[in-house]
Amino acid sequence: MAPMGIRLSPLGIAVFCLLGVGVVYHLYAGVLSSRIASFRQKRTVDLRDLLALSMEAAVQGGREVKRIREDNTLEEKTKGKTKEGASEKLTLGDLNSHRKMFYLIKNTYPYIQVNSEEHANAEGEATVWTRIIPEEILGKVSGVKEVPAERITVWIDPLDATQEYTENLQKYVTTMVCVAVDGDPVIGVIHKPFTGYTAWGFVGEGSNVAPRASYNTNVPKVIVSRSHSGKVKSFVQVAFGNNTEIIPAGGAGYKVLALLDPTDEEQETADIYIHVTYIKKWDICAGDAILRSLGGQMTTLKGEKIDYSGTEGNKGGLLASIKTDHKALVKRLPPWEESKQ
């Protein structure tokens, strides 16, 4: 007998069960959707944690870069041409470093945007961050710095100065991570795989590097890309005179560090960093963040801030300086049109 003396046919029982399942489903779906919505609303990232993670990613990528160079297993290829017509190199060091760096960050924060110079087709690394924050960060960055995840863009360069890497010019090679919030560079990490040194800066919080005591902007030493030093030479001489010392170098990370107090004997020093052609944001974002954390500036050649959201390229050239009148430097530059580059 059914409860309350009601007898149900098999069809009635089936209908009753379906109605019950439907009610339970809708109740469950409502609870689940509200929880998902709540989770999405609360997805925040602690920038202090993200700085520590960025340092670990750069170091892990750097280990791969160093190991493959020392084993001489580069498997060098050409992935295309730069806008200046030079061959764009690709090595196993680039790819292995990318896997280590990209997946360490994505496995920790799967919901933040991560842009990398390389794209690995192989399965991802199962690496997980230990969540250990180095003492040097704890000592300089006070407390939790939470930001909604959707405001964050991470730029990684798994191997800066690949051309120099293939030539075994180790001093130019770096791995880099940059964290931008609303398009502004906030955290920058530049790691030197062959010395083990890691430079970092967190805008508004601190840095482990420092500017030099003084800079000469009357007759400055200008560091430029060795791949097109001839093109930039006339531009620099018009701005600062024929006696200006021009230092050709590889790697945007290395060039930014040249503006700071040197961290090793091989690091050259310069007063200004200039780039006159198209450059990718993963090449320059980390250096921009470190300079900003120290009161320096990196802008286009027209003095405009660089937006690190959206597309990967910066078409406006680059001028970087620290402890100088940056606007005065911009005014000394000759006319420049990006359409000609």
Short mmCIF file of C-alpha atoms in Angstrom, two decimals:
data_model
loop_
_atom_site.label_atom_id
_atom_site.label_comp_id
_atom_site.label_asym_id
_atom_site.label_seq_id
_atom_site.Cartn_x
_atom_site.Cartn_y
_atom_site.Cartn_z
CA MET A 1 0.00 0.00 0.00
CA ALA A 2 1.17 3.56 -0.75
CA PRO A 3 1.29 6.12 2.11
CA MET A 4 -2.04 7.65 3.23
CA GLY A 5 -3.85 4.79 1.60
CA ILE A 6 -3.07 5.96 -1.93
CA ARG A 7 -2.25 3.27 -4.44
CA LEU A 8 -0.05 4.33 -7.36
CA SER A 9 0.22 2.60 -10.68
CA PRO A 10 3.71 1.91 -12.08
CA LEU A 11 3.30 4.93 -14.37
CA GLY A 12 2.30 7.08 -11.42
CA ILE A 13 5.33 5.96 -9.45
CA ALA A 14 7.58 6.83 -12.38
CA VAL A 15 6.05 10.31 -12.74
CA PHE A 16 6.34 10.89 -8.96
CA CYS A 17 10.02 9.92 -9.03
CA LEU A 18 10.78 12.15 -12.02
CA LEU A 19 9.11 15.11 -10.33
CA GLY A 20 11.15 14.47 -7.21
CA VAL A 21 14.41 14.25 -9.16
CA GLY A 22 13.53 17.46 -11.00
CA VAL A 23 12.95 19.35 -7.77
CA VAL A 24 16.21 18.06 -6.25
CA TYR A 25 18.13 18.88 -9.45
CA HIS A 26 16.89 22.46 -9.57
CA LEU A 27 17.63 22.95 -5.89
CA TYR A 28 21.16 21.54 -6.32
CA ALA A 29 21.79 23.50 -9.53
CA GLY A 30 20.71 26.70 -7.80
CA VAL A 31 23.06 26.13 -4.88
CA LEU A 32 25.94 25.13 -7.18
CA SER A 33 25.55 28.12 -9.49
CA SER A 34 25.42 30.51 -6.55
CA ARG A 35 28.60 28.96 -5.14
CA ILE A 36 30.37 29.22 -8.52
CA ALA A 37 29.29 32.85 -8.82
CA SER A 38 30.54 33.53 -5.31
CA PHE A 39 33.86 31.81 -6.09
CA ARG A 40 34.31 33.89 -9.21
CA GLN A 41 33.61 37.07 -7.33
CA LYS A 42 36.24 36.18 -4.72
CA ARG A 43 39.02 35.11 -7.12
CA THR A 44 41.86 37.29 -5.96
CA VAL A 45 45.63 36.91 -6.10
CA ASP A 46 48.10 38.04 -3.47
CA LEU A 47 50.77 40.00 -5.36
CA ARG A 48 53.37 39.16 -2.75
CA ASP A 49 52.76 35.47 -3.44
CA LEU A 50 52.86 36.15 -7.17
CA LEU A 51 56.26 37.85 -6.81
CA ALA A 52 57.66 34.79 -5.02
CA LEU A 53 56.10 32.50 -7.64
CA SER A 54 57.53 34.63 -10.46
CA MET A 55 61.01 34.36 -8.95
CA GLU A 56 60.70 30.59 -8.66
CA ALA A 57 59.44 30.33 -12.25
CA ALA A 58 62.36 32.38 -13.59
CA VAL A 59 64.85 30.25 -11.63
CA GLN A 60 63.32 26.94 -12.78
CA GLY A 61 63.33 28.11 -16.39
CA GLY A 62 66.90 29.31 -15.98
CA ARG A 63 68.03 25.87 -14.83
CA GLU A 64 66.77 24.39 -18.11
CA VAL A 65 68.44 27.15 -20.12
CA LYS A 66 71.78 26.54 -18.41
CA ARG A 67 71.58 22.73 -18.55
CA ILE A 68 70.82 22.60 -22.27
CA ARG A 69 73.56 25.10 -23.09
CA GLU A 70 76.13 23.18 -21.02
CA ASP A 71 75.03 19.85 -22.54
CA ASN A 72 75.21 21.48 -26.00
CA THR A 73 71.81 20.04 -26.93
CA LEU A 74 70.27 23.25 -28.28
CA GLU A 75 68.50 21.70 -31.32
CA GLU A 76 68.61 25.16 -32.89
CA LYS A 77 65.92 26.14 -35.41
CA THR A 78 64.72 29.30 -37.13
CA LYS A 79 61.11 30.16 -36.33
CA GLY A 80 60.90 33.13 -38.68
CA LYS A 81 62.23 36.61 -39.30
CA THR A 82 62.14 39.70 -37.15
CA LYS A 83 60.68 42.91 -38.59
CA GLU A 84 64.28 43.96 -39.26
CA GLY A 85 64.86 40.80 -41.35
CA ALA A 86 67.10 38.95 -38.89
CA SER A 87 66.56 35.24 -38.23
CA GLU A 88 64.56 34.54 -35.08
CA LYS A 89 66.15 31.59 -33.33
CA LEU A 90 64.40 28.85 -31.37
CA THR A 91 66.18 26.28 -29.20
CA LEU A 92 65.32 23.48 -26.83
CA GLY A 93 66.36 25.88 -24.08
CA ASP A 94 63.52 28.25 -25.06
CA LEU A 95 60.93 25.45 -25.12
CA ASN A 96 61.94 23.64 -21.95
CA SER A 97 62.19 26.89 -20.04
CA HIS A 98 58.74 27.88 -21.30
CA ARG A 99 57.21 24.64 -20.04
CA LYS A 100 58.73 25.04 -16.59
CA MET A 101 57.76 28.70 -16.23
CA PHE A 102 54.35 28.71 -17.90
CA TYR A 103 52.94 25.63 -16.19
CA LEU A 104 54.31 26.49 -12.74
CA ILE A 105 52.33 29.73 -12.90
CA LYS A 106 49.22 28.26 -14.57
CA ASN A 107 49.11 25.26 -12.22
CA THR A 108 49.15 27.67 -9.27
CA TYR A 109 46.77 30.28 -10.70
CA PRO A 110 44.85 28.67 -13.61
CA TYR A 111 42.52 31.66 -13.91
CA ILE A 112 45.08 34.41 -14.62
CA GLN A 113 46.22 35.43 -18.10
CA VAL A 114 49.77 34.31 -18.90
CA ASN A 115 51.45 35.40 -22.16
CA SER A 116 54.69 33.71 -23.21
CA GLU A 117 57.08 34.18 -26.11
CA GLU A 118 56.99 30.44 -26.79
CA HIS A 119 54.15 27.95 -27.21
CA ALA A 120 54.86 24.33 -26.30
CA ASN A 121 52.80 21.66 -28.05
CA ALA A 122 53.81 18.94 -25.59
CA GLU A 123 51.86 18.09 -22.46
CA GLY A 124 52.24 20.52 -19.59
CA GLU A 125 54.51 20.14 -16.61
CA ALA A 126 52.94 18.85 -13.38
CA THR A 127 54.95 21.30 -11.31
CA VAL A 128 53.38 22.84 -8.21
CA TRP A 129 54.66 25.87 -6.30
CA THR A 130 55.81 25.19 -2.75
CA ARG A 131 54.30 28.52 -1.60
CA ILE A 132 57.53 29.37 0.18
CA ILE A 133 58.14 33.14 0.19
CA PRO A 134 61.84 34.10 0.38
CA GLU A 135 62.95 36.10 3.41
CA GLU A 136 64.13 38.97 1.20
CA ILE A 137 60.54 39.45 0.00
CA LEU A 138 59.05 39.14 3.47
CA GLY A 139 61.50 41.77 4.65
CA LYS A 140 60.59 44.30 1.96
CA VAL A 141 56.95 43.61 1.07
CA SER A 142 54.65 44.10 4.03
CA GLY A 143 51.43 42.13 4.30
CA VAL A 144 48.94 40.74 1.81
CA LYS A 145 48.41 42.63 -1.49
CA GLU A 146 45.27 41.10 -3.00
CA VAL A 147 44.09 42.02 -6.50
CA PRO A 148 41.17 40.56 -8.51
CA ALA A 149 42.53 37.94 -10.91
CA GLU A 150 40.88 39.45 -13.98
CA ARG A 151 42.99 42.61 -13.61
CA ILE A 152 46.28 40.68 -13.88
CA THR A 153 48.33 39.87 -16.97
CA VAL A 154 51.58 37.92 -16.64
CA TRP A 155 54.26 38.21 -19.35
CA ILE A 156 57.07 35.63 -19.43
CA ASP A 157 60.19 35.46 -21.55
CA PRO A 158 61.59 31.93 -21.15
CA LEU A 159 64.91 32.87 -22.77
CA ASP A 160 65.84 36.44 -23.58
CA ALA A 161 68.75 36.83 -26.03
CA THR A 162 68.31 33.53 -27.90
CA GLN A 163 70.69 34.64 -30.67
CA GLU A 164 73.41 35.28 -28.10
CA TYR A 165 72.54 31.98 -26.39
CA THR A 166 73.32 30.11 -29.62
CA GLU A 167 76.65 31.98 -29.80
CA ASN A 168 77.36 31.02 -26.16
CA LEU A 169 77.47 34.69 -25.10
CA GLN A 170 76.14 33.75 -21.71
CA LYS A 171 76.26 37.12 -19.97
CA TYR A 172 73.39 38.49 -22.09
CA VAL A 173 70.98 35.62 -21.38
CA THR A 174 68.12 36.02 -18.90
CA THR A 175 64.72 34.56 -18.05
CA MET A 176 62.02 37.08 -17.12
CA VAL A 177 58.58 37.33 -15.55
CA CYS A 178 56.43 40.44 -15.32
CA VAL A 179 53.10 41.02 -13.59
CA ALA A 180 50.93 43.84 -14.95
CA VAL A 181 47.80 45.09 -13.20
CA ASP A 182 45.34 46.98 -15.42
CA GLY A 183 48.14 47.24 -17.99
CA ASP A 184 50.68 48.80 -15.60
CA PRO A 185 53.87 46.83 -14.82
CA VAL A 186 53.90 46.18 -11.08
CA ILE A 187 56.27 43.24 -10.55
CA GLY A 188 59.41 42.47 -12.55
CA VAL A 189 61.85 39.57 -12.24
CA ILE A 190 65.05 39.20 -14.30
CA HIS A 191 67.12 36.06 -13.67
CA LYS A 192 70.63 35.36 -14.97
CA PRO A 193 70.86 31.57 -15.44
CA PHE A 194 74.65 31.40 -15.73
CA THR A 195 75.41 33.39 -12.58
CA GLY A 196 72.29 32.47 -10.60
CA TYR A 197 71.50 36.10 -9.80
CA THR A 198 67.87 37.23 -9.69
CA ALA A 199 66.84 40.89 -9.76
CA TRP A 200 63.32 41.87 -8.76
CA GLY A 201 61.22 44.94 -8.20
CA PHE A 202 57.72 45.52 -6.84
CA VAL A 203 56.36 49.00 -7.54
CA GLY A 204 55.50 50.81 -4.32
CA GLU A 205 57.06 48.08 -2.17
CA GLY A 206 60.77 47.64 -2.89
CA SER A 207 63.50 45.93 -4.88
CA ASN A 208 66.71 43.97 -4.33
CA VAL A 209 68.65 46.12 -6.83
CA ALA A 210 69.56 49.81 -6.73
CA PRO A 211 70.43 52.65 -9.10
CA ARG A 212 73.99 53.88 -9.36
CA ALA A 213 75.11 57.01 -7.53
CA SER A 214 75.13 59.21 -10.65
CA TYR A 215 74.37 59.29 -14.38
CA ASN A 216 75.77 61.38 -17.23
CA THR A 217 73.09 62.67 -19.59
CA ASN A 218 75.17 65.41 -21.21
CA VAL A 219 77.37 62.93 -23.06
CA PRO A 220 75.72 59.66 -22.02
CA LYS A 221 76.68 56.06 -22.57
CA VAL A 222 73.74 54.58 -24.49
CA ILE A 223 73.08 50.85 -24.58
CA VAL A 224 71.33 49.49 -27.71
CA SER A 225 70.58 46.19 -29.40
CA ARG A 226 73.63 44.60 -31.02
CA SER A 227 71.38 43.19 -33.76
CA HIS A 228 70.75 46.66 -35.24
CA SER A 229 73.32 48.96 -33.61
CA GLY A 230 74.05 50.60 -36.98
CA LYS A 231 70.45 51.74 -37.40
CA VAL A 232 70.25 53.30 -33.95
CA LYS A 233 73.71 54.93 -34.09
CA SER A 234 72.70 57.93 -36.20
CA PHE A 235 69.53 58.38 -34.12
CA VAL A 236 71.54 58.51 -30.89
CA GLN A 237 74.23 60.81 -32.31
CA VAL A 238 71.65 63.34 -33.51
CA ALA A 239 70.20 63.40 -30.00
CA PHE A 240 73.36 63.41 -27.88
CA GLY A 241 76.27 64.23 -30.19
CA ASN A 242 78.89 62.36 -32.21
CA ASN A 243 81.01 61.63 -29.14
CA THR A 244 78.26 59.58 -27.51
CA GLU A 245 79.47 56.13 -26.51
CA ILE A 246 77.19 53.46 -27.91
CA ILE A 247 77.23 50.01 -26.28
CA PRO A 248 75.84 47.20 -28.45
CA ALA A 249 74.42 44.41 -26.28
CA GLY A 250 72.07 41.44 -26.43
CA GLY A 251 68.89 40.94 -24.45
CA ALA A 252 66.48 43.58 -23.19
CA GLY A 253 66.80 42.27 -19.64
CA TYR A 254 70.57 42.71 -19.70
CA LYS A 255 70.21 46.26 -21.05
CA VAL A 256 67.88 47.31 -18.23
CA LEU A 257 70.29 45.89 -15.63
CA ALA A 258 73.04 47.97 -17.29
CA LEU A 259 71.26 51.07 -15.98
CA LEU A 260 71.59 49.88 -12.37
CA ASP A 261 74.35 49.23 -9.88
CA PRO A 262 76.22 46.27 -11.43
CA THR A 263 75.63 42.89 -9.79
CA ASP A 264 78.65 41.13 -11.34
CA GLU A 265 81.89 41.94 -13.13
CA GLU A 266 80.54 41.07 -16.59
CA GLN A 267 77.62 43.50 -16.36
CA GLU A 268 78.31 46.60 -18.45
CA THR A 269 76.91 49.96 -17.35
CA ALA A 270 75.08 52.64 -19.33
CA ASP A 271 73.22 55.88 -18.67
CA ILE A 272 70.34 55.38 -21.11
CA TYR A 273 68.74 52.45 -22.96
CA ILE A 274 67.28 53.16 -26.41
CA HIS A 275 65.49 50.84 -28.85
CA VAL A 276 64.18 52.22 -32.15
CA THR A 277 62.29 49.29 -33.66
CA TYR A 278 59.34 47.02 -32.85
CA ILE A 279 59.78 45.01 -29.64
CA LYS A 280 57.62 42.46 -27.80
CA LYS A 281 56.16 43.23 -24.38
CA TRP A 282 57.58 40.08 -22.74
CA ASP A 283 61.03 41.50 -23.60
CA ILE A 284 60.53 44.77 -21.75
CA CYS A 285 57.76 44.46 -19.13
CA ALA A 286 59.95 43.04 -16.33
CA GLY A 287 62.60 45.71 -16.84
CA ASP A 288 59.95 48.42 -16.90
CA ALA A 289 58.56 47.21 -13.56
CA ILE A 290 62.00 47.09 -11.94
CA LEU A 291 62.83 50.61 -13.15
CA ARG A 292 59.48 51.93 -11.89
CA SER A 293 60.06 50.32 -8.50
CA LEU A 294 63.26 52.39 -8.27
CA GLY A 295 61.77 55.64 -9.54
CA GLY A 296 62.99 55.17 -13.12
CA GLN A 297 61.03 55.28 -16.36
CA MET A 298 60.59 53.30 -19.56
CA THR A 299 58.49 54.92 -22.27
CA THR A 300 58.08 54.99 -26.03
CA LEU A 301 60.41 57.35 -27.88
CA LYS A 302 57.61 59.92 -27.75
CA GLY A 303 57.49 59.70 -23.96
CA GLU A 304 54.28 57.67 -23.72
CA LYS A 305 53.82 54.96 -21.10
CA ILE A 306 53.65 51.43 -22.45
CA ASP A 307 50.40 49.52 -21.87
CA TYR A 308 51.01 45.88 -20.96
CA SER A 309 47.52 44.65 -21.71
CA GLY A 310 46.14 43.68 -25.10
CA THR A 311 48.47 42.95 -28.00
CA GLU A 312 52.01 41.59 -27.57
CA GLY A 313 53.90 44.23 -29.51
CA ASN A 314 55.22 47.71 -28.72
CA LYS A 315 55.59 49.73 -31.92
CA GLY A 316 56.69 52.99 -30.36
CA GLY A 317 60.36 52.29 -29.70
CA LEU A 318 61.80 52.58 -26.22
CA LEU A 319 63.64 55.02 -23.98
CA ALA A 320 64.65 53.92 -20.47
CA SER A 321 66.37 55.98 -17.80
CA ILE A 322 66.68 56.37 -14.03
CA LYS A 323 67.60 59.30 -11.76
CA THR A 324 67.43 61.66 -14.75
CA ASP A 325 64.96 64.15 -16.24
CA HIS A 326 63.24 61.68 -18.54
CA LYS A 327 61.04 64.30 -20.21
CA ALA A 328 64.13 66.35 -21.08
CA LEU A 329 65.68 63.27 -22.69
CA VAL A 330 62.57 62.72 -24.80
CA LYS A 331 62.76 66.32 -26.05
CA ARG A 332 66.35 65.76 -27.20
CA LEU A 333 65.40 62.83 -29.42
CA PRO A 334 65.04 63.49 -33.16
CA PRO A 335 61.64 63.07 -34.87
CA TRP A 336 60.65 59.44 -35.06
CA GLU A 337 57.81 57.77 -36.92
CA GLU A 338 56.85 54.18 -36.20
CA SER A 339 55.60 53.73 -39.77
CA LYS A 340 59.21 53.94 -40.95
CA GLN A 341 60.41 51.15 -38.68
#
